[in-house]
PDB file of C-alpha atoms in Angstrom:
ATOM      1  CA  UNK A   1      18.992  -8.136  92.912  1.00  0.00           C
ATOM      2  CA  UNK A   2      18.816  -5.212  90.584  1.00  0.00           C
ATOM      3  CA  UNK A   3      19.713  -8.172  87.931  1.00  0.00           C
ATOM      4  CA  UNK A   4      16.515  -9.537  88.144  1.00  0.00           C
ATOM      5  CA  UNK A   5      14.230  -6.389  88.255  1.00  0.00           C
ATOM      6  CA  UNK A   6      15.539  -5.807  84.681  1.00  0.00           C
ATOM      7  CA  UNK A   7      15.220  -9.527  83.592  1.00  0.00           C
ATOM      8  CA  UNK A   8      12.072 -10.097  84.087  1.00  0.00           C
ATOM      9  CA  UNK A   9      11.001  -9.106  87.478  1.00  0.00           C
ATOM     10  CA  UNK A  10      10.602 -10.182  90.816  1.00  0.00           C
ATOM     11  CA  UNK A  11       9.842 -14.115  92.228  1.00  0.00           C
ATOM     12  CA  UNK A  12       6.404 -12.267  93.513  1.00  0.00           C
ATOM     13  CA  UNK A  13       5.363 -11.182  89.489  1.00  0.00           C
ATOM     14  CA  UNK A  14       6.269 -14.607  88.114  1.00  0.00           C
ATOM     15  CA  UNK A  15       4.117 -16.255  90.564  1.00  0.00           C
ATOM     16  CA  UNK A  16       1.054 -13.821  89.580  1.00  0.00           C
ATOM     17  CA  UNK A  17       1.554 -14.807  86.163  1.00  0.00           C
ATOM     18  CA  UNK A  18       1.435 -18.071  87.020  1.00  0.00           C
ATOM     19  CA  UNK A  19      -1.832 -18.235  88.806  1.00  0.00           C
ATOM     20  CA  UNK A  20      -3.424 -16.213  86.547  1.00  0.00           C
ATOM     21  CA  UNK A  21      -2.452 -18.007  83.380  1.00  0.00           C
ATOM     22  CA  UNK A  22      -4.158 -21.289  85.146  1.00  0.00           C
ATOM     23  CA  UNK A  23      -6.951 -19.768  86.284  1.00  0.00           C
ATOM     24  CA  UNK A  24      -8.209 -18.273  83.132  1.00  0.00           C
ATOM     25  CA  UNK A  25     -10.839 -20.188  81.404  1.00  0.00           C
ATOM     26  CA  UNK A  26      -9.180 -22.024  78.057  1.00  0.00           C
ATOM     27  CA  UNK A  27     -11.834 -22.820  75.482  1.00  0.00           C
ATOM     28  CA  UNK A  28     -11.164 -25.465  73.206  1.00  0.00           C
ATOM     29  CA  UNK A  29     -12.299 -24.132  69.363  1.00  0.00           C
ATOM     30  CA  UNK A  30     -12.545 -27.418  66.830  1.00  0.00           C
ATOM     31  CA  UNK A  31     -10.586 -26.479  63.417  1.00  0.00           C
ATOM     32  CA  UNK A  32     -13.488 -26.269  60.438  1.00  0.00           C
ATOM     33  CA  UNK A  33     -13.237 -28.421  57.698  1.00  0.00           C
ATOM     34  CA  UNK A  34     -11.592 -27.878  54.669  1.00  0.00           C
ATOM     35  CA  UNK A  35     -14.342 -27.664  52.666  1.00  0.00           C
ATOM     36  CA  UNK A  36     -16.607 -25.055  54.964  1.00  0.00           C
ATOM     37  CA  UNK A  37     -13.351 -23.038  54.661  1.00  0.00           C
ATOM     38  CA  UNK A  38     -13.474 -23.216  50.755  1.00  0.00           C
ATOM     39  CA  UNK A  39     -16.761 -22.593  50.889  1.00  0.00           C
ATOM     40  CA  UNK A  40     -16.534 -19.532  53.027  1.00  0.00           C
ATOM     41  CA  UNK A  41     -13.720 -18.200  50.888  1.00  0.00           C
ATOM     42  CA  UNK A  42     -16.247 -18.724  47.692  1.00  0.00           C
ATOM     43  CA  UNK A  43     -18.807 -16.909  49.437  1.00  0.00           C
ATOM     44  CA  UNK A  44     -16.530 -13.390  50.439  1.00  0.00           C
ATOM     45  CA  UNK A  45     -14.993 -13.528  47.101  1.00  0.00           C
ATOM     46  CA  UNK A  46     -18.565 -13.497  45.436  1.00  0.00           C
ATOM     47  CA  UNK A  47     -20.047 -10.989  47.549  1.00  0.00           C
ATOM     48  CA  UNK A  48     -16.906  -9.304  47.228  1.00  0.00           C
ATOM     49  CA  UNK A  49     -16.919  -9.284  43.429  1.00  0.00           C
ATOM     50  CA  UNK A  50     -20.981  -8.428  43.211  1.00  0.00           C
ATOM     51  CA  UNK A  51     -19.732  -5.343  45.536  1.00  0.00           C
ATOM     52  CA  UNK A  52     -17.308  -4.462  43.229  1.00  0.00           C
ATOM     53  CA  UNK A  53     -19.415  -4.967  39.763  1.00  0.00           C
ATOM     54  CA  UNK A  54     -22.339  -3.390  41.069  1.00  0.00           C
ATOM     55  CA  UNK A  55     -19.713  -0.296  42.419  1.00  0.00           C
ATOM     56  CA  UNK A  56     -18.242  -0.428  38.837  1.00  0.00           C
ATOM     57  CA  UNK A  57     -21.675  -0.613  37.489  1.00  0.00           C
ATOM     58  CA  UNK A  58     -22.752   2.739  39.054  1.00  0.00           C
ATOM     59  CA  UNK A  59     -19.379   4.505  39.106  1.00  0.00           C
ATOM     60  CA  UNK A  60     -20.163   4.129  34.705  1.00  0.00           C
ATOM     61  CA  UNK A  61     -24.091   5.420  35.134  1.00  0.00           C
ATOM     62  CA  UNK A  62     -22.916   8.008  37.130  1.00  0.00           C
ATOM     63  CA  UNK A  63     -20.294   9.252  34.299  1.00  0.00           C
ATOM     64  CA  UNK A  64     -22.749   8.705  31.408  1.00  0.00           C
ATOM     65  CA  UNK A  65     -20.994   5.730  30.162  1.00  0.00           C
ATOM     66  CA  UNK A  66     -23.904   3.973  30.097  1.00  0.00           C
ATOM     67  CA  UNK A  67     -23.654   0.429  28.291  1.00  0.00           C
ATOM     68  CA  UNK A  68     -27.181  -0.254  27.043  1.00  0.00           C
ATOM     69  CA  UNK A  69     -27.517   3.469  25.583  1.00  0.00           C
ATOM     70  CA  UNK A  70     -24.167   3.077  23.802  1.00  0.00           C
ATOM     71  CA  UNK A  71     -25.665  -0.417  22.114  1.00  0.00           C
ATOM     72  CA  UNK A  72     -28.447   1.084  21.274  1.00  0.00           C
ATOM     73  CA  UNK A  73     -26.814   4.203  19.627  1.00  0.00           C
ATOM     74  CA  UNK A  74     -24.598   1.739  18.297  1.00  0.00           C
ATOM     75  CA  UNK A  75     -27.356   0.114  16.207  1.00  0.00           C
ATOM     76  CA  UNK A  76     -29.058   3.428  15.048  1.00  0.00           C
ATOM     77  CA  UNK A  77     -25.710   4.613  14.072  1.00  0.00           C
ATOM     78  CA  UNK A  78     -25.351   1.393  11.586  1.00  0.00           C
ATOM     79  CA  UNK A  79     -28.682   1.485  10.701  1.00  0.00           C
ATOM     80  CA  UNK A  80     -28.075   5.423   9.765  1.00  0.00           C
ATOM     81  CA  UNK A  81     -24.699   4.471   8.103  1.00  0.00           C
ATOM     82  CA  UNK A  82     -26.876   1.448   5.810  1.00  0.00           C
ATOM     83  CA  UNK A  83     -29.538   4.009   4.873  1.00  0.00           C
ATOM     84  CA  UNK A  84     -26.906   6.510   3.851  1.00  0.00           C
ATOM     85  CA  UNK A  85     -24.778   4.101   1.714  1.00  0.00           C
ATOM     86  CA  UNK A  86     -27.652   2.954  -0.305  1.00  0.00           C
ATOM     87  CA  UNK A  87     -28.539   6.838  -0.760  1.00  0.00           C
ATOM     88  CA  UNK A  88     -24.785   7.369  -2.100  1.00  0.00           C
ATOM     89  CA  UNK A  89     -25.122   4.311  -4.281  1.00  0.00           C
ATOM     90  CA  UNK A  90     -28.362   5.519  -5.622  1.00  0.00           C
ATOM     91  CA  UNK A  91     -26.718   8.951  -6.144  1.00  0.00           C
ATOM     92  CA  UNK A  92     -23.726   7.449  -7.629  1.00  0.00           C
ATOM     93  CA  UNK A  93     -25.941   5.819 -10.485  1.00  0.00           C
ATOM     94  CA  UNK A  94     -27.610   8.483 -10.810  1.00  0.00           C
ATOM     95  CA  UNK A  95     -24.729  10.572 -11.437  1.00  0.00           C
ATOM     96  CA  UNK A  96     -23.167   7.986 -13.672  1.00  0.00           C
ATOM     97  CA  UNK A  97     -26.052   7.840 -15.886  1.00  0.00           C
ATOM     98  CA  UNK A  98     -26.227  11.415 -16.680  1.00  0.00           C
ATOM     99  CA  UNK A  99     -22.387  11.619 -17.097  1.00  0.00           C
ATOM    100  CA  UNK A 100     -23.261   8.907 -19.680  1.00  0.00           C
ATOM    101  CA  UNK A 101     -26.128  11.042 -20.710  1.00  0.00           C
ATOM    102  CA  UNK A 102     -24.127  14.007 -21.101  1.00  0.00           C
ATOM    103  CA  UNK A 103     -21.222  12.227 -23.548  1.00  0.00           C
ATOM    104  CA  UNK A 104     -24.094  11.068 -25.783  1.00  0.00           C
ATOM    105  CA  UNK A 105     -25.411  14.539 -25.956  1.00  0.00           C
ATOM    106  CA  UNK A 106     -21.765  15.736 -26.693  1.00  0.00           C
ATOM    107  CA  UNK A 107     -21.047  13.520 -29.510  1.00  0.00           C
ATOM    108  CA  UNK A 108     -24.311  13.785 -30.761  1.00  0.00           C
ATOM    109  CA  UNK A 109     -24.024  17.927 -30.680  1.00  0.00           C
ATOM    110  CA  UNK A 110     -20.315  17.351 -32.537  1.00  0.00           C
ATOM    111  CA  UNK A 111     -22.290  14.833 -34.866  1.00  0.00           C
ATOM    112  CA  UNK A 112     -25.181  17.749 -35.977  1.00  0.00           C
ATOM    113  CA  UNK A 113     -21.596  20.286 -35.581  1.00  0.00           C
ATOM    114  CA  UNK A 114     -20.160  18.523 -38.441  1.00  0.00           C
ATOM    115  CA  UNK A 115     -23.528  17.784 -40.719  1.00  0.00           C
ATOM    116  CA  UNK A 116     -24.428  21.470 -40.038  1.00  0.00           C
ATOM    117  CA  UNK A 117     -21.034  22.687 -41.291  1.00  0.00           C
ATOM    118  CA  UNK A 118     -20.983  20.482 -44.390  1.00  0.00           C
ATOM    119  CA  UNK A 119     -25.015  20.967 -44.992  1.00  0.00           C
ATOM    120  CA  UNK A 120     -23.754  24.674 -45.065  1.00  0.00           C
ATOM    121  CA  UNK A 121     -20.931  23.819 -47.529  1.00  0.00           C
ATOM    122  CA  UNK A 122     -23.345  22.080 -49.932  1.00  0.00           C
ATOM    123  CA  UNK A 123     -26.309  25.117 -50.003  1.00  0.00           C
ATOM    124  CA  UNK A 124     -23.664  27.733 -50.672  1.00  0.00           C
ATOM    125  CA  UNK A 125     -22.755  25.111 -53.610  1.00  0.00           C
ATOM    126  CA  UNK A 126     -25.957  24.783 -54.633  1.00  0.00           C
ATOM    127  CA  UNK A 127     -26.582  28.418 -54.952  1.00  0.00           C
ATOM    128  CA  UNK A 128     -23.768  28.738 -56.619  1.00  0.00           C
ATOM    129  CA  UNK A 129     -24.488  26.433 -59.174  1.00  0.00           C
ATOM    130  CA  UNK A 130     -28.282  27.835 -59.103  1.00  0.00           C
ATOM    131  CA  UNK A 131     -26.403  31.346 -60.056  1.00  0.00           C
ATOM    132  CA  UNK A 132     -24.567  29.720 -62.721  1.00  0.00           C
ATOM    133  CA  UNK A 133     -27.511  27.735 -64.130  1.00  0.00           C
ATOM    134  CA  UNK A 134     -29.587  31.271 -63.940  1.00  0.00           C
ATOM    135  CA  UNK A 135     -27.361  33.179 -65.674  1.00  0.00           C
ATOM    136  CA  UNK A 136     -27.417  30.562 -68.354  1.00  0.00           C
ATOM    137  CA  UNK A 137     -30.918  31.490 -69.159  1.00  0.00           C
ATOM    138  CA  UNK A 138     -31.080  33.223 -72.596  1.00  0.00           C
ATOM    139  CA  UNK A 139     -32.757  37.238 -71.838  1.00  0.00           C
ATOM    140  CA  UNK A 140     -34.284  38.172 -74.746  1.00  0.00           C
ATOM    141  CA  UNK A 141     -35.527  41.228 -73.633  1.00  0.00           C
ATOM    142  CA  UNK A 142     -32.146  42.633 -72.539  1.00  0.00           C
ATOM    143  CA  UNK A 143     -29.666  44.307 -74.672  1.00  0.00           C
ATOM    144  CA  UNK A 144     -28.405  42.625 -77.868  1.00  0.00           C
ATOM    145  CA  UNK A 145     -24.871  42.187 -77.937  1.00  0.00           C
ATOM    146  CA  UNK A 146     -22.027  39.918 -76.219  1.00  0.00           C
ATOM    147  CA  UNK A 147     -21.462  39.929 -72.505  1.00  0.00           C
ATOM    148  CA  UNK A 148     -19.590  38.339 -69.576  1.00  0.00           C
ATOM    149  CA  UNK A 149     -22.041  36.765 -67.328  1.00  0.00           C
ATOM    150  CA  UNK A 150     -20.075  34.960 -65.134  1.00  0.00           C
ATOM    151  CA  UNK A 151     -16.110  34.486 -64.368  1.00  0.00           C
ATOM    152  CA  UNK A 152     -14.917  32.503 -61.576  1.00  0.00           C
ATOM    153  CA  UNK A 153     -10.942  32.042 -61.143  1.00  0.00           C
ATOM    154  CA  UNK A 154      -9.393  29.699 -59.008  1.00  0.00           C
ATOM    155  CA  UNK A 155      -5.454  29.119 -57.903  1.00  0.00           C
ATOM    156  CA  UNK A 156      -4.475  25.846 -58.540  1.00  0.00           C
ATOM    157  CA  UNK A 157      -0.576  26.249 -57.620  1.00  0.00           C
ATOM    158  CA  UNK A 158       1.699  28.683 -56.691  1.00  0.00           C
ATOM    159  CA  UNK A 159       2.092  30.301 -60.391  1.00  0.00           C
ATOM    160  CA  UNK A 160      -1.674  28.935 -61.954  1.00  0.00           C
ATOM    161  CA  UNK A 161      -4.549  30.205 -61.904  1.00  0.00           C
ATOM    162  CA  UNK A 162      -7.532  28.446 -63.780  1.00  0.00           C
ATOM    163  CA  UNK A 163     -10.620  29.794 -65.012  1.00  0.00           C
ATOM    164  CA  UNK A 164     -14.248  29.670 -66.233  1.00  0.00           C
ATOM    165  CA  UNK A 165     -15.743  32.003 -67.887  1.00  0.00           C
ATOM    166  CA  UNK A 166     -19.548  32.665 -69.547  1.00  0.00           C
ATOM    167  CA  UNK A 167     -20.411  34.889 -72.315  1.00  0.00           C
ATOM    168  CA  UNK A 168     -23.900  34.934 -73.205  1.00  0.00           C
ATOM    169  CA  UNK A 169     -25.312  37.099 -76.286  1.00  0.00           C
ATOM    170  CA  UNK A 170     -28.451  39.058 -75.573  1.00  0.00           C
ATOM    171  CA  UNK A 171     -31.345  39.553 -77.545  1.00  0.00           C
ATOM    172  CA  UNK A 172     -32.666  37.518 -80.563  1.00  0.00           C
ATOM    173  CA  UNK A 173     -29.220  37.157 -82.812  1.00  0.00           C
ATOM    174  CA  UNK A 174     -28.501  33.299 -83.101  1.00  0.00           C
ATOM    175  CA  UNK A 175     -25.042  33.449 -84.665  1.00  0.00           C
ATOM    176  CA  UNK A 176     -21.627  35.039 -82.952  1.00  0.00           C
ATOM    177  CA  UNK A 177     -18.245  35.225 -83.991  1.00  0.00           C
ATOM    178  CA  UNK A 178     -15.694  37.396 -82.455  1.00  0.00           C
ATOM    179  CA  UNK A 179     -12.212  37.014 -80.545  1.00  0.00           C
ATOM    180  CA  UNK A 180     -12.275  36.816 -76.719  1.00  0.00           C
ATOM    181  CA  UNK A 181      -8.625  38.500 -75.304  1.00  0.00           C
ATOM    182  CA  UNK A 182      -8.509  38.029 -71.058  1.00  0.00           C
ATOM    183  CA  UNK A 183      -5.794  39.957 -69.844  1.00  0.00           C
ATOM    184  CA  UNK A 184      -4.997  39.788 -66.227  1.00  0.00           C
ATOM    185  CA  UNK A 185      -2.547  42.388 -64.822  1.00  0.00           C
ATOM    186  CA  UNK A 186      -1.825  42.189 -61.031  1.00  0.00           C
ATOM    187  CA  UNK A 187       0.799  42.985 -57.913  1.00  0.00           C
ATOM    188  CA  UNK A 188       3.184  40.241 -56.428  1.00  0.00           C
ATOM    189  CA  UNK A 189       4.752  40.154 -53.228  1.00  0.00           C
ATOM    190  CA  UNK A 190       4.645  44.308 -53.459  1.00  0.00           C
TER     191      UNK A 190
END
């Protein structure tokens, strides 16, 4: 007997089981179609997914990540980016044009450089030659006599040296005749 106390109990508990299993009420449920179930299934998984957008949605608001205000920054930030590129490019001419500006003026200023330096050349020429042509002038009211007026030596090589001299007789005498000695007495290399 102790056998069936551990097996599953006394005759007395199986017969309680038995009435009460057939006098319980059984209800009949009818299976639903397998296109209510679909449907049903369609319907938690949308309101599921709304839930979890509109979750989503303010979890983003809520950190500052807010879509709409980073379009919108978004398109002031190209607009911003537009304006400032067509400033550069402006500026860039701009600064092309007087680099242009500023070579012109720099060959130009080497141009009026080089006239100015041989404009220079030519006056000190020309008063040179205006010396030369003044000193030809005849002084008749200076002394009488012979006189230098003008000697101008130039080297030509290493050992020449060349020459030009002007003697010019003062006072009324028309005729000269004399001898003319140049002697030229210098130091070389110490």
């Amino acid at each position: 007997m102790s056998l069936n106390v551990f097996r599953g109990g006394s005759v007395k508990l199986k017969r309680r089981r038995l009435r009460a299993a057939s006098s319980s009420r059984v209800t009949v449920a009818t299976p639903l179609s397998w296109p209510t179930k679909l449907c049903l299934v369609a319907l938690l998984a949308g309101a599921s997914a709304g839930i979890g957008i509109w979750i989503y949605q303010q979890s983003r608001a809520f950190s500052g990540l807010d879509i709409e205000d980073a379009r919108r920054k978004l398109v002031e930030y190209q607009g911003q980016v537009q304006v400032l590129a067509a400033e550069r490019n402006v500026l860039s001419a701009m600064a092309n044009s007087a680099e242009s500006e500023l070579t012109i003026e720099r060959a130009a200023q080497r141009q009026l450089a080089a006239q100015v330096k041989q404009l220079e050349a030519e006056n000190a020429r020309l008063k040179e030659d205006l010396s030369f042509f003044d000193s030809l002038l005849p002084n008749a009211t200076g002394p009488s006599g012979v006189a230098i007026r003008r000697l101008k030596i130039d080297q030509v090589g290493p050992n020449q040296l060349r020459y030009r001299l002007l003697i010019m007789q003062g006072g009324k005498s028309d005729h000269f005749s004399g001898v003319l000695q140049l002697v030229i007495s210098g130091l070389q290399e110490g």
